[in-house]
């Protein structure tokens, strides 16, 4: 069942393609929508103005294609995404290799405008299209005793210069606690702005966990494994002191090398000012209960 | 006439001042691109400009270290360009710092916090501070005033400065991109070739001789 979570903004607030292709028009066009969103919103929150399609698709971290921010848009076109098979295994009732279309068949695709906060202290607002991960998990049947979900990104060395250079260990792996994975905010995204997911953003299907740092939202997923032990995660393997398993957005717990108290919203130009980072990236009301009683400084 | 001698002939007629012009024009050109969100500055100009200025500064610092080994190995003497290269490096370090302070972190208190709390900022800032006396004394009057021996001793600060700069870059990145490590390899190689092996050998020989007597 989709639509468990209600956007403060509705799909109608997503800027039409004719407008989002032009950033200046986008800003002018959403000035009025902000007022509508606040009036209809369940809680006071700054109206989220999505970043332009250009911002979202030309400034990416996708190390399989290189470590530079423009490497993904330059190199990702070589990635083969059709056909696409997702292996689902571990503690599930219906393990197997699923064609993407079969996995998504019958599930409700929604539009969700989420804040996206990178661990590098920049952020964007992205209008995702996708399904709730919980719906996929229900479809394959999670067995009793499963406590974690592990994810794995595709590896295509011949198409991925970053993989050939071993800039980090591949395949990229990520994981969530099962209750995090089942949370209605957690989605499997298949598009942006109503367009199919661009390759540099993790085509054809990627995770989106809006209250965690962006690297948790693993791209181009080929394997989903249900398990009873905490799965290894790529950045935690590289540097456990800097990147924890949880990696919830938290302005009070700094990255050892830089502050997480503020962030720069992409798209403001050379003189854009910093803004305060919100607890759980602004989704505190929705997700704080998942971590009740946990020391968030120890479990960063 | 041998090639090095011919190059030295050209060096005599090609002045150093165009290096200053090129540096300033390049600095302003990158700023103008960032201001208008062109090329690599389209999405996140602040961070990209900060890194661009930093990387150019590092390249100029390393370029300055090439002058002596080139002279020792080939006989080509480019030392007349070294002041312009060093001062251009300082210009880019200054611009790099100003983008960091004014456009990126945006407040004096945050600059202070970053310099104290973040080791990679600390080493970068240390390199910047150490460069200031070198920039200030990069004129003939200072050489006369300090005397060539003291002046040269002071300007040996270049070595720790360039190591700190390379470290600053390595410390900042995530994962294992090639560039910062490649720069560090070049820096260490340029310092390695400066080690006076004969001096060390003589010193050890003298020490052994005095120990056995």
CSV table of C-alpha atoms in Angstrom, one decimal:
chain,number,residue,atom,x,y,z
A,1,UNK,CA,0.0,0.0,0.0
A,2,UNK,CA,1.5,3.3,-1.0
A,3,UNK,CA,0.8,6.8,0.2
A,4,UNK,CA,1.5,6.0,3.8
A,5,UNK,CA,3.4,9.3,4.0
A,6,UNK,CA,2.0,12.6,3.0
A,7,UNK,CA,4.2,15.2,1.4
A,8,UNK,CA,3.7,18.7,2.5
A,9,UNK,CA,4.0,19.4,-1.2
A,10,UNK,CA,1.9,17.5,-3.6
A,11,UNK,CA,2.8,16.1,-7.0
A,12,UNK,CA,1.2,19.2,-8.4
A,13,UNK,CA,4.0,21.2,-6.9
A,14,UNK,CA,6.5,19.5,-9.0
A,15,UNK,CA,7.6,22.0,-11.6
A,16,UNK,CA,6.5,21.0,-15.1
A,17,UNK,CA,9.4,20.0,-17.4
A,18,UNK,CA,9.0,23.1,-19.6
A,19,UNK,CA,9.8,25.1,-16.5
A,20,UNK,CA,12.5,23.0,-14.8
A,21,UNK,CA,14.7,23.1,-17.8
A,22,UNK,CA,15.2,26.8,-17.1
A,23,UNK,CA,16.4,27.6,-13.6
A,24,UNK,CA,15.4,31.2,-13.6
A,25,UNK,CA,11.9,30.4,-14.6
A,26,UNK,CA,11.8,27.7,-12.0
A,27,UNK,CA,12.5,30.1,-9.2
A,28,UNK,CA,9.9,32.5,-10.4
A,29,UNK,CA,7.4,29.7,-10.9
A,30,UNK,CA,7.6,28.2,-7.5
A,31,UNK,CA,7.5,31.5,-5.5
A,32,UNK,CA,3.7,31.2,-5.5
A,33,UNK,CA,3.6,27.5,-4.9
A,34,UNK,CA,5.5,27.9,-1.6
A,35,UNK,CA,2.6,29.9,-0.2
A,36,UNK,CA,0.2,27.1,-1.1
A,37,UNK,CA,2.4,24.4,0.4
A,38,UNK,CA,2.7,26.3,3.7
A,39,UNK,CA,-1.1,26.8,3.8
A,40,UNK,CA,-1.8,23.1,3.2
A,41,UNK,CA,1.1,21.7,5.2
A,42,UNK,CA,0.6,19.6,8.3
A,43,UNK,CA,3.5,21.4,10.0
A,44,UNK,CA,5.4,24.6,9.6
A,45,UNK,CA,8.3,23.9,7.2
A,46,UNK,CA,10.1,25.9,4.6
A,47,UNK,CA,8.6,25.2,1.3
A,48,UNK,CA,10.9,22.9,-0.6
A,49,UNK,CA,11.8,24.3,-4.0
A,50,UNK,CA,13.3,21.4,-6.0
A,51,UNK,CA,16.7,21.9,-7.5
A,52,UNK,CA,16.8,22.1,-11.3
A,53,UNK,CA,17.1,18.9,-13.3
A,54,UNK,CA,20.5,20.2,-14.4
A,55,UNK,CA,21.7,20.6,-10.8
A,56,UNK,CA,20.5,17.1,-9.8
A,57,UNK,CA,22.0,15.4,-12.8
A,58,UNK,CA,25.4,17.1,-13.2
A,59,UNK,CA,26.7,17.2,-9.7
A,60,UNK,CA,26.9,13.7,-8.4
A,61,UNK,CA,29.0,11.3,-6.3
A,62,UNK,CA,29.0,7.9,-8.0
A,63,UNK,CA,32.6,6.7,-7.5
A,64,UNK,CA,32.2,3.8,-10.0
A,65,UNK,CA,32.5,6.5,-12.6
A,66,UNK,CA,35.2,8.5,-10.9
A,67,UNK,CA,35.6,10.7,-7.8
A,68,UNK,CA,34.9,14.1,-9.5
A,69,UNK,CA,31.4,15.6,-9.2
A,70,UNK,CA,31.1,15.7,-13.0
A,71,UNK,CA,32.6,12.3,-13.7
A,72,UNK,CA,29.3,10.5,-13.4
A,73,UNK,CA,27.5,12.7,-15.9
A,74,UNK,CA,30.5,12.3,-18.3
A,75,UNK,CA,31.0,8.6,-17.9
A,76,UNK,CA,27.7,7.0,-16.8
A,77,UNK,CA,26.2,6.7,-20.3
A,78,UNK,CA,28.3,3.6,-20.8
A,79,UNK,CA,26.5,1.7,-18.0
A,80,UNK,CA,24.2,-1.1,-19.4
A,81,UNK,CA,20.8,-0.9,-17.6
A,82,UNK,CA,18.7,-3.0,-19.9
A,83,UNK,CA,18.1,-5.8,-19.2
A,84,UNK,CA,18.3,-5.3,-15.4
A,85,UNK,CA,18.0,-8.1,-12.9
A,86,UNK,CA,17.7,-7.7,-9.1
A,87,UNK,CA,18.8,-10.7,-7.1
A,88,UNK,CA,16.8,-11.0,-3.9
A,89,UNK,CA,18.1,-13.5,-1.4
A,90,UNK,CA,18.6,-14.3,2.3
A,91,UNK,CA,15.7,-14.6,4.7
A,92,UNK,CA,12.9,-14.1,2.2
A,93,UNK,CA,9.9,-16.4,1.1
A,94,UNK,CA,10.4,-15.8,-2.6
A,95,UNK,CA,14.1,-15.5,-3.4
A,96,UNK,CA,15.2,-15.3,-7.0
A,97,UNK,CA,16.4,-13.1,-9.8
A,98,UNK,CA,13.7,-10.6,-10.6
A,99,UNK,CA,13.5,-8.6,-13.8
A,100,UNK,CA,13.1,-5.0,-12.7
A,101,UNK,CA,9.6,-4.7,-14.3
A,102,UNK,CA,8.4,-7.8,-12.5
A,103,UNK,CA,9.7,-6.5,-9.2
A,104,UNK,CA,7.9,-3.2,-9.6
A,105,UNK,CA,4.8,-4.7,-11.2
A,106,UNK,CA,1.6,-3.7,-9.4
A,107,UNK,CA,3.3,-1.3,-7.1
A,108,UNK,CA,2.2,2.3,-6.8
A,109,UNK,CA,4.7,4.8,-8.1
A,110,UNK,CA,4.7,8.1,-6.2
A,111,UNK,CA,6.3,11.5,-6.5
A,112,UNK,CA,8.2,12.6,-3.3
A,113,UNK,CA,10.0,15.9,-2.8
A,114,UNK,CA,12.8,15.2,-0.3
A,115,UNK,CA,15.7,17.0,1.1
A,116,UNK,CA,18.9,15.3,0.1
A,117,UNK,CA,21.9,16.0,2.4
A,118,UNK,CA,25.4,14.8,1.4
A,119,UNK,CA,27.9,14.0,4.2
A,120,UNK,CA,30.1,16.5,2.5
A,121,UNK,CA,27.9,19.3,3.8
A,122,UNK,CA,26.0,20.2,0.7
A,123,UNK,CA,22.3,19.5,0.0
A,124,UNK,CA,19.7,19.5,-2.7
A,125,UNK,CA,15.9,19.1,-2.9
A,126,UNK,CA,15.0,16.3,-5.3
A,127,UNK,CA,11.5,15.4,-6.7
A,128,UNK,CA,11.9,11.6,-6.8
A,129,UNK,CA,9.6,9.1,-8.4
A,130,UNK,CA,9.4,5.6,-7.0
A,131,UNK,CA,7.9,3.0,-4.7
A,132,UNK,CA,8.1,2.4,-1.0
A,133,UNK,CA,10.7,-0.2,-0.2
A,134,UNK,CA,8.3,-1.8,2.2
A,135,UNK,CA,6.1,-2.7,-0.7
A,136,UNK,CA,8.9,-4.6,-2.4
A,137,UNK,CA,9.8,-6.3,0.8
A,138,UNK,CA,6.1,-7.4,1.3
A,139,UNK,CA,6.1,-8.7,-2.3
A,140,UNK,CA,9.1,-11.0,-1.7
A,141,UNK,CA,8.0,-11.9,1.8
A,142,UNK,CA,10.4,-11.2,4.7
A,143,UNK,CA,10.9,-14.1,7.0
A,144,UNK,CA,10.7,-13.9,10.8
A,145,UNK,CA,14.1,-13.3,12.3
A,146,UNK,CA,15.3,-11.0,9.5
A,147,UNK,CA,16.6,-7.8,11.0
A,148,UNK,CA,18.6,-6.1,8.3
A,149,UNK,CA,18.5,-5.4,4.6
A,150,UNK,CA,21.7,-5.3,2.6
A,151,UNK,CA,22.0,-3.7,-0.8
A,152,UNK,CA,24.6,-4.0,-3.6
A,153,UNK,CA,25.4,-1.8,-6.6
A,154,UNK,CA,26.2,-3.2,-10.0
A,155,UNK,CA,29.8,-3.6,-11.1
A,156,UNK,CA,30.6,-3.2,-14.8
A,157,UNK,CA,34.4,-2.7,-14.9
A,158,UNK,CA,34.5,-2.3,-18.7
A,159,UNK,CA,32.0,0.6,-18.4
A,160,UNK,CA,33.1,2.1,-15.1
A,161,UNK,CA,36.5,3.9,-15.0
A,162,UNK,CA,36.3,4.3,-11.2
A,163,UNK,CA,36.0,0.5,-10.8
A,164,UNK,CA,39.0,-0.1,-13.0
A,165,UNK,CA,41.1,2.4,-11.0
A,166,UNK,CA,39.9,0.9,-7.6
A,167,UNK,CA,39.2,4.3,-6.1
A,168,UNK,CA,37.4,2.4,-3.4
A,169,UNK,CA,36.5,-1.3,-2.9
A,170,UNK,CA,33.7,-2.4,-5.2
A,171,UNK,CA,30.9,-3.5,-5.3
A,172,UNK,CA,29.5,-0.7,-3.3
A,173,UNK,CA,27.4,-2.1,-0.5
A,174,UNK,CA,24.9,-0.5,1.9
A,175,UNK,CA,22.5,-1.6,4.6
A,176,UNK,CA,19.6,-0.6,6.8
A,177,UNK,CA,17.9,-2.0,9.8
A,178,UNK,CA,14.7,-3.7,8.8
A,179,UNK,CA,12.5,-1.1,10.6
A,180,UNK,CA,14.4,1.7,8.8
A,181,UNK,CA,13.9,-0.1,5.5
A,182,UNK,CA,10.2,-0.6,6.2
A,183,UNK,CA,9.7,3.1,7.2
A,184,UNK,CA,7.2,4.8,4.8
A,185,UNK,CA,9.8,7.5,4.0
A,186,UNK,CA,12.2,4.9,2.6
A,187,UNK,CA,11.8,4.5,-1.1
A,188,UNK,CA,13.2,2.8,-4.1
A,189,UNK,CA,13.4,5.5,-6.7
A,190,UNK,CA,13.1,4.9,-10.4
A,191,UNK,CA,12.9,8.5,-11.6
A,192,UNK,CA,13.4,12.2,-11.1
A,193,UNK,CA,11.0,14.9,-12.2
A,194,UNK,CA,8.9,12.2,-13.8
A,195,UNK,CA,11.8,11.2,-16.1
A,196,UNK,CA,13.3,7.7,-15.9
A,197,UNK,CA,16.2,7.7,-13.4
A,198,UNK,CA,19.3,9.2,-15.2
A,199,UNK,CA,22.3,6.8,-15.1
A,200,UNK,CA,24.5,9.2,-13.1
A,201,UNK,CA,21.8,9.3,-10.4
A,202,UNK,CA,21.6,5.5,-10.1
A,203,UNK,CA,19.5,4.1,-12.9
A,204,UNK,CA,17.4,2.1,-13.1
A,205,UNK,CA,16.6,1.8,-9.4
A,206,UNK,CA,18.2,3.3,-6.3
A,207,UNK,CA,17.5,3.6,-2.6
A,208,UNK,CA,16.4,6.9,-1.1
A,209,UNK,CA,16.6,7.3,2.7
A,210,UNK,CA,16.0,11.1,3.2
A,211,UNK,CA,17.0,11.3,6.9
A,212,UNK,CA,20.4,9.8,6.3
A,213,UNK,CA,23.5,11.1,4.6
A,214,UNK,CA,23.4,10.6,0.8
A,215,UNK,CA,25.9,7.8,0.6
A,216,UNK,CA,23.4,5.5,2.4
A,217,UNK,CA,21.1,5.9,-0.6
A,218,UNK,CA,22.8,3.3,-2.7
A,219,UNK,CA,22.5,3.5,-6.5
A,220,UNK,CA,21.9,1.1,-9.4
A,221,UNK,CA,20.9,-1.8,-7.1
A,222,UNK,CA,21.4,-5.4,-8.3
A,223,UNK,CA,21.1,-7.3,-5.0
A,224,UNK,CA,18.8,-7.1,-1.9
A,225,UNK,CA,19.6,-9.5,0.9
A,226,UNK,CA,17.6,-10.0,4.1
A,227,UNK,CA,19.7,-11.0,7.0
A,228,UNK,CA,19.8,-11.3,10.8
A,229,UNK,CA,23.3,-9.7,11.1
A,230,UNK,CA,24.3,-6.1,10.5
A,231,UNK,CA,25.7,-6.0,7.0
A,232,UNK,CA,29.0,-4.4,6.0
A,233,UNK,CA,28.7,-1.0,4.4
A,234,UNK,CA,31.2,0.6,2.0
A,235,UNK,CA,32.2,3.8,3.7
A,236,UNK,CA,32.1,2.2,7.1
A,237,UNK,CA,34.6,-0.3,5.8
A,238,UNK,CA,36.8,2.4,4.4
A,239,UNK,CA,36.8,4.5,7.5
A,240,UNK,CA,34.7,3.4,10.5
A,241,UNK,CA,35.7,6.5,12.6
A,242,UNK,CA,34.2,8.8,10.0
A,243,UNK,CA,31.2,6.9,8.6
A,244,UNK,CA,29.0,4.9,11.0
A,245,UNK,CA,26.4,2.2,10.0
A,246,UNK,CA,23.5,4.6,10.8
A,247,UNK,CA,24.8,7.8,9.3
A,248,UNK,CA,21.7,9.7,10.2
A,249,UNK,CA,21.9,13.4,9.4
A,250,UNK,CA,22.7,15.0,12.7
A,251,UNK,CA,24.0,18.6,13.1
A,252,UNK,CA,25.3,18.0,16.6
A,253,UNK,CA,27.6,15.2,15.6
A,254,UNK,CA,30.4,16.4,13.4
A,255,UNK,CA,32.3,14.4,10.8
A,256,UNK,CA,35.9,14.2,12.2
A,257,UNK,CA,37.2,16.3,9.4
A,258,UNK,CA,34.4,18.9,9.0
A,259,UNK,CA,31.3,20.4,10.7
A,260,UNK,CA,27.9,19.0,10.0
A,261,UNK,CA,26.1,21.9,11.7
A,262,UNK,CA,25.4,23.8,8.5
A,263,UNK,CA,25.1,22.9,4.8
A,264,UNK,CA,25.1,24.7,1.5
A,265,UNK,CA,22.0,24.2,-0.6
A,266,UNK,CA,23.2,23.7,-4.2
A,267,UNK,CA,22.0,26.1,-6.8
A,268,UNK,CA,22.5,29.5,-5.1
A,269,UNK,CA,25.6,30.6,-7.1
A,270,UNK,CA,28.9,32.0,-5.9
A,271,UNK,CA,27.4,34.1,-3.0
A,272,UNK,CA,24.9,31.5,-1.7
A,273,UNK,CA,24.8,31.5,2.1
A,274,UNK,CA,24.9,28.4,4.4
A,275,UNK,CA,21.8,27.2,6.1
A,276,UNK,CA,21.4,25.2,9.4
A,277,UNK,CA,21.3,21.5,9.0
A,278,UNK,CA,18.1,20.0,10.5
A,279,UNK,CA,18.0,17.0,12.9
A,280,UNK,CA,17.4,13.9,10.8
A,281,UNK,CA,17.5,16.2,7.8
A,282,UNK,CA,14.1,17.7,8.8
A,283,UNK,CA,12.4,14.3,9.2
A,284,UNK,CA,12.7,14.2,13.0
A,285,UNK,CA,9.0,13.9,13.6
A,286,UNK,CA,8.7,10.9,11.3
A,287,UNK,CA,11.8,8.9,12.3
A,288,UNK,CA,13.1,9.9,15.7
A,289,UNK,CA,11.1,7.1,17.3
A,290,UNK,CA,13.2,4.6,15.4
A,291,UNK,CA,16.2,5.6,17.5
A,292,UNK,CA,14.5,6.1,20.9
A,293,UNK,CA,17.0,5.3,23.7
A,294,UNK,CA,20.0,5.1,21.4
A,295,UNK,CA,23.0,7.2,22.0
A,296,UNK,CA,23.3,9.0,18.6
A,297,UNK,CA,26.8,10.2,19.3
A,298,UNK,CA,28.0,6.6,19.7
A,299,UNK,CA,25.8,5.3,17.0
A,300,UNK,CA,26.7,7.9,14.4
B,1,UNK,CA,75.4,25.3,-29.5
B,2,UNK,CA,73.9,22.7,-27.1
B,3,UNK,CA,70.2,22.8,-26.4
B,4,UNK,CA,70.6,23.9,-22.7
B,5,UNK,CA,72.9,26.7,-23.8
B,6,UNK,CA,70.4,27.8,-26.5
B,7,UNK,CA,67.5,27.7,-23.9
B,8,UNK,CA,69.6,29.8,-21.6
B,9,UNK,CA,70.0,32.2,-24.5
B,10,UNK,CA,66.2,32.5,-24.7
B,11,UNK,CA,65.9,32.9,-21.0
B,12,UNK,CA,68.1,36.0,-21.2
B,13,UNK,CA,65.6,37.7,-23.5
B,14,UNK,CA,62.3,36.4,-22.1
B,15,UNK,CA,61.3,38.5,-19.1
B,16,UNK,CA,59.6,37.2,-16.0
B,17,UNK,CA,56.8,39.8,-15.7
B,18,UNK,CA,54.4,38.0,-18.1
B,19,UNK,CA,54.1,35.3,-15.4
B,20,UNK,CA,52.5,37.9,-13.1
B,21,UNK,CA,50.1,39.0,-15.8
B,22,UNK,CA,49.2,35.4,-16.7
B,23,UNK,CA,48.6,34.6,-13.0
B,24,UNK,CA,46.3,37.6,-12.4
B,25,UNK,CA,44.4,37.0,-15.7
B,26,UNK,CA,43.9,33.3,-14.9
B,27,UNK,CA,42.7,34.1,-11.3
B,28,UNK,CA,40.2,36.7,-12.6
B,29,UNK,CA,39.1,34.4,-15.4
B,30,UNK,CA,38.3,31.6,-13.1
B,31,UNK,CA,36.4,34.0,-10.8
B,32,UNK,CA,34.4,35.3,-13.7
B,33,UNK,CA,33.5,31.8,-14.8
B,34,UNK,CA,32.4,31.0,-11.3
B,35,UNK,CA,30.4,34.2,-10.9
B,36,UNK,CA,28.5,33.4,-14.1
B,37,UNK,CA,28.1,29.7,-13.3
B,38,UNK,CA,30.0,28.6,-16.5
B,39,UNK,CA,31.7,25.3,-17.3
B,40,UNK,CA,32.6,23.3,-14.1
B,41,UNK,CA,31.1,26.1,-12.0
B,42,UNK,CA,27.5,25.5,-13.2
B,43,UNK,CA,26.2,23.8,-10.1
B,44,UNK,CA,28.4,24.4,-7.1
B,45,UNK,CA,30.7,27.3,-7.9
B,46,UNK,CA,32.0,28.0,-4.3
B,47,UNK,CA,33.5,24.6,-3.7
B,48,UNK,CA,34.8,24.2,-7.2
B,49,UNK,CA,36.5,27.7,-7.2
B,50,UNK,CA,38.1,27.0,-3.8
B,51,UNK,CA,39.6,23.8,-5.1
B,52,UNK,CA,40.6,25.3,-8.4
B,53,UNK,CA,42.6,28.1,-6.7
B,54,UNK,CA,44.1,25.6,-4.2
B,55,UNK,CA,45.2,23.2,-6.9
B,56,UNK,CA,46.8,26.0,-9.1
B,57,UNK,CA,48.6,27.2,-6.0
B,58,UNK,CA,49.9,23.7,-5.3
B,59,UNK,CA,51.1,23.4,-8.9
B,60,UNK,CA,52.9,26.7,-8.8
B,61,UNK,CA,54.6,25.8,-5.5
B,62,UNK,CA,55.8,22.5,-7.0
B,63,UNK,CA,56.9,24.3,-10.2
B,64,UNK,CA,59.2,26.5,-8.0
B,65,UNK,CA,60.8,23.4,-6.6
B,66,UNK,CA,61.7,22.2,-10.2
B,67,UNK,CA,64.1,25.2,-10.9
B,68,UNK,CA,67.1,23.9,-8.9
B,69,UNK,CA,67.1,20.2,-10.1
B,70,UNK,CA,66.6,21.4,-13.7
B,71,UNK,CA,69.7,23.6,-13.4
B,72,UNK,CA,71.7,20.8,-11.7
B,73,UNK,CA,70.8,18.1,-14.3
B,74,UNK,CA,70.5,20.0,-17.5
B,75,UNK,CA,72.3,23.3,-17.0
B,76,UNK,CA,69.2,25.2,-18.0
B,77,UNK,CA,68.9,28.1,-15.5
B,78,UNK,CA,65.4,29.3,-15.0
B,79,UNK,CA,66.1,30.9,-11.6
B,80,UNK,CA,65.1,34.4,-12.9
B,81,UNK,CA,61.4,33.1,-13.1
B,82,UNK,CA,61.4,31.7,-9.6
B,83,UNK,CA,60.3,34.8,-7.8
B,84,UNK,CA,57.4,35.3,-10.2
B,85,UNK,CA,56.4,31.7,-9.8
B,86,UNK,CA,56.5,31.9,-6.0
B,87,UNK,CA,54.6,35.1,-5.8
B,88,UNK,CA,52.0,33.8,-8.2
B,89,UNK,CA,51.7,30.7,-5.9
B,90,UNK,CA,51.1,33.0,-3.0
B,91,UNK,CA,48.5,35.0,-4.9
B,92,UNK,CA,46.5,31.8,-5.5
B,93,UNK,CA,47.0,30.6,-1.9
B,94,UNK,CA,45.6,33.9,-0.8
B,95,UNK,CA,42.6,33.7,-3.2
B,96,UNK,CA,42.1,30.1,-2.0
B,97,UNK,CA,42.0,31.2,1.6
B,98,UNK,CA,39.6,34.1,0.8
B,99,UNK,CA,37.2,31.9,-1.0
B,100,UNK,CA,37.3,29.5,1.9
B,101,UNK,CA,36.8,32.2,4.5
B,102,UNK,CA,34.4,34.6,2.8
B,103,UNK,CA,32.4,32.5,0.4
B,104,UNK,CA,32.5,29.0,1.9
B,105,UNK,CA,32.5,29.1,5.7
B,106,UNK,CA,31.3,32.7,5.8
B,107,UNK,CA,32.1,33.9,9.3
B,108,UNK,CA,35.2,34.7,11.3
B,109,UNK,CA,34.2,32.5,14.2
B,110,UNK,CA,33.7,29.5,11.9
B,111,UNK,CA,37.0,30.2,10.2
B,112,UNK,CA,38.7,30.1,13.6
B,113,UNK,CA,36.8,26.9,14.6
B,114,UNK,CA,37.8,25.2,11.3
B,115,UNK,CA,41.5,26.2,11.6
B,116,UNK,CA,41.6,24.9,15.2
B,117,UNK,CA,39.4,21.8,15.0
B,118,UNK,CA,40.0,20.4,11.5
B,119,UNK,CA,43.6,19.1,11.0
B,120,UNK,CA,43.5,19.4,7.3
B,121,UNK,CA,42.5,23.1,7.6
B,122,UNK,CA,45.2,23.5,10.3
B,123,UNK,CA,48.0,22.3,8.0
B,124,UNK,CA,46.7,24.3,5.1
B,125,UNK,CA,46.5,27.4,7.2
B,126,UNK,CA,50.0,26.8,8.6
B,127,UNK,CA,51.3,26.6,5.0
B,128,UNK,CA,49.6,29.9,4.2
B,129,UNK,CA,51.0,31.7,7.3
B,130,UNK,CA,54.5,30.4,6.6
B,131,UNK,CA,54.2,31.7,3.0
B,132,UNK,CA,53.6,35.3,4.2
B,133,UNK,CA,57.2,36.1,5.3
B,134,UNK,CA,58.4,34.6,2.0
B,135,UNK,CA,56.1,36.8,0.0
B,136,UNK,CA,57.0,39.9,2.0
B,137,UNK,CA,60.8,39.3,1.5
B,138,UNK,CA,60.6,38.4,-2.2
B,139,UNK,CA,62.3,41.6,-3.3
B,140,UNK,CA,65.9,42.7,-3.9
B,141,UNK,CA,65.8,45.1,-1.0
B,142,UNK,CA,65.0,42.3,1.5
B,143,UNK,CA,67.8,40.2,0.1
B,144,UNK,CA,70.2,43.1,0.7
B,145,UNK,CA,68.8,43.8,4.1
B,146,UNK,CA,68.8,40.1,5.3
B,147,UNK,CA,72.0,39.2,3.5
B,148,UNK,CA,71.9,36.3,1.0
B,149,UNK,CA,72.7,33.6,3.6
B,150,UNK,CA,69.9,34.5,6.0
B,151,UNK,CA,67.5,35.2,3.1
B,152,UNK,CA,68.2,31.7,1.7
B,153,UNK,CA,67.8,30.1,5.1
B,154,UNK,CA,64.4,31.9,5.5
B,155,UNK,CA,63.3,30.8,2.1
B,156,UNK,CA,64.0,27.1,2.9
B,157,UNK,CA,60.6,27.4,4.5
B,158,UNK,CA,59.3,26.5,1.0
B,159,UNK,CA,60.1,22.8,1.8
B,160,UNK,CA,57.8,22.5,4.8
B,161,UNK,CA,55.2,24.7,3.1
B,162,UNK,CA,54.9,22.5,0.0
B,163,UNK,CA,54.8,19.3,2.1
B,164,UNK,CA,52.0,20.8,4.3
B,165,UNK,CA,50.1,21.8,1.1
B,166,UNK,CA,50.3,18.3,-0.3
B,167,UNK,CA,49.2,16.9,3.0
B,168,UNK,CA,46.3,19.4,3.2
B,169,UNK,CA,45.0,18.0,-0.1
B,170,UNK,CA,45.4,14.3,0.8
B,171,UNK,CA,43.7,14.9,4.1
B,172,UNK,CA,40.7,16.5,2.5
B,173,UNK,CA,39.6,13.9,0.0
B,174,UNK,CA,37.4,10.8,0.4
B,175,UNK,CA,38.5,7.5,-1.0
B,176,UNK,CA,41.7,7.1,-3.1
B,177,UNK,CA,41.6,9.6,-6.0
B,178,UNK,CA,44.9,9.8,-7.9
B,179,UNK,CA,45.6,13.5,-7.9
B,180,UNK,CA,46.5,14.3,-4.3
B,181,UNK,CA,48.8,11.3,-4.0
B,182,UNK,CA,50.4,12.0,-7.4
B,183,UNK,CA,51.3,15.6,-6.2
B,184,UNK,CA,52.7,14.2,-3.0
B,185,UNK,CA,54.9,11.7,-4.8
B,186,UNK,CA,56.3,14.6,-7.0
B,187,UNK,CA,56.8,16.7,-3.9
B,188,UNK,CA,58.7,14.0,-2.0
B,189,UNK,CA,60.8,13.2,-5.1
B,190,UNK,CA,61.8,16.9,-5.5
B,191,UNK,CA,62.8,17.0,-1.8
B,192,UNK,CA,64.6,13.7,-2.1
B,193,UNK,CA,66.8,14.9,-4.9
B,194,UNK,CA,67.9,17.8,-2.7
B,195,UNK,CA,69.3,15.6,0.0
B,196,UNK,CA,73.1,16.2,0.0
B,197,UNK,CA,74.2,12.5,0.0
B,198,UNK,CA,77.9,13.4,-0.2
B,199,UNK,CA,77.5,15.7,2.8
B,200,UNK,CA,75.9,12.9,4.8
B,201,UNK,CA,78.6,10.5,3.8
B,202,UNK,CA,81.3,12.9,4.8
B,203,UNK,CA,79.6,13.6,8.1
B,204,UNK,CA,79.3,9.9,8.9
B,205,UNK,CA,82.9,9.2,7.9
B,206,UNK,CA,84.1,12.0,10.1
B,207,UNK,CA,82.0,10.7,13.0
B,208,UNK,CA,83.3,7.2,12.6
B,209,UNK,CA,86.9,8.5,12.4
B,210,UNK,CA,86.5,10.5,15.6
B,211,UNK,CA,84.8,7.6,17.4
B,212,UNK,CA,87.7,5.2,16.6
B,213,UNK,CA,90.4,7.5,17.6
